[in-house]
């Protein structure tokens, strides 16, 4: 394959260092518009991008993350052999903190609620539990994000998805302004200040076969 899509997809890297330069709002709007073309179950379009512009909110997320990290470290220290757990916590923290310095930061999530198949059937009079393995909203989130990230590459911008910070944030204490969303990840955005090497991909035979 040698299409422009292939070029964009292979050029995309997770960027964790950014030039200190504002991202034009017009670029963000184009990326969101591209992301909005993603398919979703019954065209529900559940994905939301919340740009975190308030320094207060960003600071609050940072301090909540640090508090979550510290409390897990204290827990780990009570173990007979704490090193392993502390190493994991430090790794996740290292891959979380850079988001606080990114020129643009988004919380990306899906709307809470909505009528699933089983809820609609229950209402129609047939009691049903949630089906196993149905991840419509998560799939929608991923499809949308991929377009968002490719849209960034097209404009000379870099992104990085982050889920590590969510492990330090308390789900009982939602991020201010995001109470109606189930946040799936954060995404950083800016002009890249690094050119990471391609970390490589598994061979086709490992990810595709006939059964
Ligand atoms: C769902 C998901 C969660 C991720 N979480 C983090 C994260 O918390 N911190 C981070 O630095 N990178 C994170 N990444 C980026 C991956 O580490 C990266 O995509 C992977 O190493 C491949 O590198 P590439 O994106 O440059 O191809 C995440 C990626 C995905 C898709």
PDB file of N, CA, C and O in Angstrom, residues 52 55-72 93 96-97 99-100 165 168-170 173 175-176 186:
ATOM      1  N   UNK A  52      -9.265  20.821  27.873  1.00  0.00           N
ATOM      2  CA  UNK A  52      -9.098  21.314  29.238  1.00  0.00           C
ATOM      3  C   UNK A  52      -8.264  22.590  29.180  1.00  0.00           C
ATOM      4  O   UNK A  52      -7.031  22.530  29.195  1.00  0.00           O
ATOM      5  N   UNK A  55      -6.671  26.478  33.658  1.00  0.00           N
ATOM      6  CA  UNK A  55      -5.458  26.078  34.397  1.00  0.00           C
ATOM      7  C   UNK A  55      -5.842  25.484  35.750  1.00  0.00           C
ATOM      8  O   UNK A  55      -5.161  24.588  36.245  1.00  0.00           O
ATOM      9  N   UNK A  56      -6.947  25.973  36.307  1.00  0.00           N
ATOM     10  CA  UNK A  56      -7.407  25.452  37.606  1.00  0.00           C
ATOM     11  C   UNK A  56      -7.768  23.973  37.487  1.00  0.00           C
ATOM     12  O   UNK A  56      -7.374  23.156  38.328  1.00  0.00           O
ATOM     13  N   UNK A  57      -8.536  23.638  36.418  1.00  0.00           N
ATOM     14  CA  UNK A  57      -8.958  22.239  36.245  1.00  0.00           C
ATOM     15  C   UNK A  57      -7.731  21.360  35.961  1.00  0.00           C
ATOM     16  O   UNK A  57      -7.578  20.280  36.535  1.00  0.00           O
ATOM     17  N   UNK A  58      -6.831  21.863  35.103  1.00  0.00           N
ATOM     18  CA  UNK A  58      -5.627  21.082  34.794  1.00  0.00           C
ATOM     19  C   UNK A  58      -4.797  20.848  36.057  1.00  0.00           C
ATOM     20  O   UNK A  58      -4.297  19.752  36.285  1.00  0.00           O
ATOM     21  N   UNK A  59      -4.696  21.901  36.886  1.00  0.00           N
ATOM     22  CA  UNK A  59      -3.916  21.781  38.119  1.00  0.00           C
ATOM     23  C   UNK A  59      -4.575  20.782  39.075  1.00  0.00           C
ATOM     24  O   UNK A  59      -3.904  19.970  39.709  1.00  0.00           O
ATOM     25  N   UNK A  60      -5.898  20.845  39.127  1.00  0.00           N
ATOM     26  CA  UNK A  60      -6.649  19.944  40.020  1.00  0.00           C
ATOM     27  C   UNK A  60      -6.421  18.486  39.584  1.00  0.00           C
ATOM     28  O   UNK A  60      -6.208  17.614  40.421  1.00  0.00           O
ATOM     29  N   UNK A  61      -6.469  18.234  38.256  1.00  0.00           N
ATOM     30  CA  UNK A  61      -6.240  16.867  37.772  1.00  0.00           C
ATOM     31  C   UNK A  61      -4.824  16.427  38.155  1.00  0.00           C
ATOM     32  O   UNK A  61      -4.607  15.300  38.619  1.00  0.00           O
ATOM     33  N   UNK A  62      -3.860  17.341  37.995  1.00  0.00           N
ATOM     34  CA  UNK A  62      -2.477  17.005  38.330  1.00  0.00           C
ATOM     35  C   UNK A  62      -2.340  16.665  39.818  1.00  0.00           C
ATOM     36  O   UNK A  62      -1.751  15.636  40.171  1.00  0.00           O
ATOM     37  N   UNK A  63      -2.928  17.501  40.687  1.00  0.00           N
ATOM     38  CA  UNK A  63      -2.778  17.237  42.122  1.00  0.00           C
ATOM     39  C   UNK A  63      -3.539  15.959  42.524  1.00  0.00           C
ATOM     40  O   UNK A  63      -3.044  15.176  43.330  1.00  0.00           O
ATOM     41  N   UNK A  64      -4.720  15.736  41.907  1.00  0.00           N
ATOM     42  CA  UNK A  64      -5.462  14.498  42.201  1.00  0.00           C
ATOM     43  C   UNK A  64      -4.644  13.264  41.793  1.00  0.00           C
ATOM     44  O   UNK A  64      -4.635  12.240  42.478  1.00  0.00           O
ATOM     45  N   UNK A  65      -3.958  13.403  40.640  1.00  0.00           N
ATOM     46  CA  UNK A  65      -3.130  12.290  40.141  1.00  0.00           C
ATOM     47  C   UNK A  65      -1.982  12.000  41.115  1.00  0.00           C
ATOM     48  O   UNK A  65      -1.701  10.857  41.454  1.00  0.00           O
ATOM     49  N   UNK A  66      -1.346  13.094  41.578  1.00  0.00           N
ATOM     50  CA  UNK A  66      -0.227  12.941  42.509  1.00  0.00           C
ATOM     51  C   UNK A  66      -0.708  12.325  43.822  1.00  0.00           C
ATOM     52  O   UNK A  66      -0.046  11.443  44.391  1.00  0.00           O
ATOM     53  N   UNK A  67      -1.886  12.770  44.286  1.00  0.00           N
ATOM     54  CA  UNK A  67      -2.438  12.224  45.536  1.00  0.00           C
ATOM     55  C   UNK A  67      -2.717  10.727  45.364  1.00  0.00           C
ATOM     56  O   UNK A  67      -2.396   9.922  46.253  1.00  0.00           O
ATOM     57  N   UNK A  68      -3.296  10.380  44.207  1.00  0.00           N
ATOM     58  CA  UNK A  68      -3.587   8.963  43.926  1.00  0.00           C
ATOM     59  C   UNK A  68      -2.319   8.135  43.884  1.00  0.00           C
ATOM     60  O   UNK A  68      -2.262   7.022  44.425  1.00  0.00           O
ATOM     61  N   UNK A  69      -1.278   8.704  43.270  1.00  0.00           N
ATOM     62  CA  UNK A  69       0.019   8.011  43.197  1.00  0.00           C
ATOM     63  C   UNK A  69       0.569   7.794  44.606  1.00  0.00           C
ATOM     64  O   UNK A  69       0.937   6.673  44.974  1.00  0.00           O
ATOM     65  N   UNK A  70       0.595   8.895  45.408  1.00  0.00           N
ATOM     66  CA  UNK A  70       1.159   8.803  46.772  1.00  0.00           C
ATOM     67  C   UNK A  70       0.413   7.766  47.603  1.00  0.00           C
ATOM     68  O   UNK A  70       1.032   6.996  48.337  1.00  0.00           O
ATOM     69  N   UNK A  71      -0.920   7.737  47.487  1.00  0.00           N
ATOM     70  CA  UNK A  71      -1.664   6.808  48.345  1.00  0.00           C
ATOM     71  C   UNK A  71      -1.389   5.359  47.926  1.00  0.00           C
ATOM     72  O   UNK A  71      -1.307   4.468  48.775  1.00  0.00           O
ATOM     73  N   UNK A  72      -1.181   5.128  46.623  1.00  0.00           N
ATOM     74  CA  UNK A  72      -0.871   3.760  46.186  1.00  0.00           C
ATOM     75  C   UNK A  72       0.548   3.365  46.596  1.00  0.00           C
ATOM     76  O   UNK A  72       0.814   2.207  46.919  1.00  0.00           O
ATOM     77  N   UNK A  93       3.419   6.578  36.431  1.00  0.00           N
ATOM     78  CA  UNK A  93       3.466   8.012  36.742  1.00  0.00           C
ATOM     79  C   UNK A  93       4.311   8.759  35.695  1.00  0.00           C
ATOM     80  O   UNK A  93       3.945   9.825  35.228  1.00  0.00           O
ATOM     81  N   UNK A  96       2.478   9.496  32.677  1.00  0.00           N
ATOM     82  CA  UNK A  96       1.275  10.291  32.930  1.00  0.00           C
ATOM     83  C   UNK A  96       1.579  11.774  32.989  1.00  0.00           C
ATOM     84  O   UNK A  96       0.843  12.594  32.464  1.00  0.00           O
ATOM     85  N   UNK A  97       2.695  12.110  33.635  1.00  0.00           N
ATOM     86  CA  UNK A  97       2.905  13.501  34.049  1.00  0.00           C
ATOM     87  C   UNK A  97       3.100  14.466  32.891  1.00  0.00           C
ATOM     88  O   UNK A  97       2.763  15.639  32.996  1.00  0.00           O
ATOM     89  N   UNK A  99       1.550  14.944  30.361  1.00  0.00           N
ATOM     90  CA  UNK A  99       0.319  15.533  29.818  1.00  0.00           C
ATOM     91  C   UNK A  99       0.037  16.909  30.405  1.00  0.00           C
ATOM     92  O   UNK A  99      -0.602  17.743  29.788  1.00  0.00           O
ATOM     93  N   UNK A 100       0.548  17.139  31.606  1.00  0.00           N
ATOM     94  CA  UNK A 100       0.283  18.421  32.264  1.00  0.00           C
ATOM     95  C   UNK A 100       1.006  19.568  31.564  1.00  0.00           C
ATOM     96  O   UNK A 100       0.652  20.726  31.761  1.00  0.00           O
ATOM     97  N   UNK A 165      -2.896   7.919  33.539  1.00  0.00           N
ATOM     98  CA  UNK A 165      -3.341   8.811  34.623  1.00  0.00           C
ATOM     99  C   UNK A 165      -4.633   8.354  35.278  1.00  0.00           C
ATOM    100  O   UNK A 165      -4.863   8.616  36.461  1.00  0.00           O
ATOM    101  N   UNK A 168      -4.592   6.655  38.571  1.00  0.00           N
ATOM    102  CA  UNK A 168      -4.303   7.421  39.786  1.00  0.00           C
ATOM    103  C   UNK A 168      -5.471   8.315  40.201  1.00  0.00           C
ATOM    104  O   UNK A 168      -5.422   8.932  41.249  1.00  0.00           O
ATOM    105  N   UNK A 169      -6.470   8.409  39.319  1.00  0.00           N
ATOM    106  CA  UNK A 169      -7.597   9.291  39.637  1.00  0.00           C
ATOM    107  C   UNK A 169      -8.721   8.467  40.247  1.00  0.00           C
ATOM    108  O   UNK A 169      -8.946   7.324  39.849  1.00  0.00           O
ATOM    109  N   UNK A 170      -9.399   9.070  41.175  1.00  0.00           N
ATOM    110  CA  UNK A 170     -10.425   8.372  41.912  1.00  0.00           C
ATOM    111  C   UNK A 170     -11.748   8.464  41.157  1.00  0.00           C
ATOM    112  O   UNK A 170     -12.249   9.561  40.922  1.00  0.00           O
ATOM    113  N   UNK A 173     -14.621  10.574  42.331  1.00  0.00           N
ATOM    114  CA  UNK A 173     -14.418  12.017  42.399  1.00  0.00           C
ATOM    115  C   UNK A 173     -14.182  12.526  40.978  1.00  0.00           C
ATOM    116  O   UNK A 173     -13.062  12.772  40.568  1.00  0.00           O
ATOM    117  N   UNK A 175     -13.798  14.346  37.333  1.00  0.00           N
ATOM    118  CA  UNK A 175     -13.132  15.583  36.936  1.00  0.00           C
ATOM    119  C   UNK A 175     -14.209  16.657  36.772  1.00  0.00           C
ATOM    120  O   UNK A 175     -15.262  16.395  36.174  1.00  0.00           O
ATOM    121  N   UNK A 176     -13.916  17.836  37.307  1.00  0.00           N
ATOM    122  CA  UNK A 176     -14.907  18.926  37.276  1.00  0.00           C
ATOM    123  C   UNK A 176     -15.372  19.157  35.834  1.00  0.00           C
ATOM    124  O   UNK A 176     -14.569  19.260  34.921  1.00  0.00           O
ATOM    125  N   UNK A 186      -7.071  10.450  28.209  1.00  0.00           N
ATOM    126  CA  UNK A 186      -6.684  11.829  27.900  1.00  0.00           C
ATOM    127  C   UNK A 186      -5.931  11.785  26.571  1.00  0.00           C
ATOM    128  O   UNK A 186      -5.380  10.743  26.196  1.00  0.00           O
TER     129      UNK A 186
END
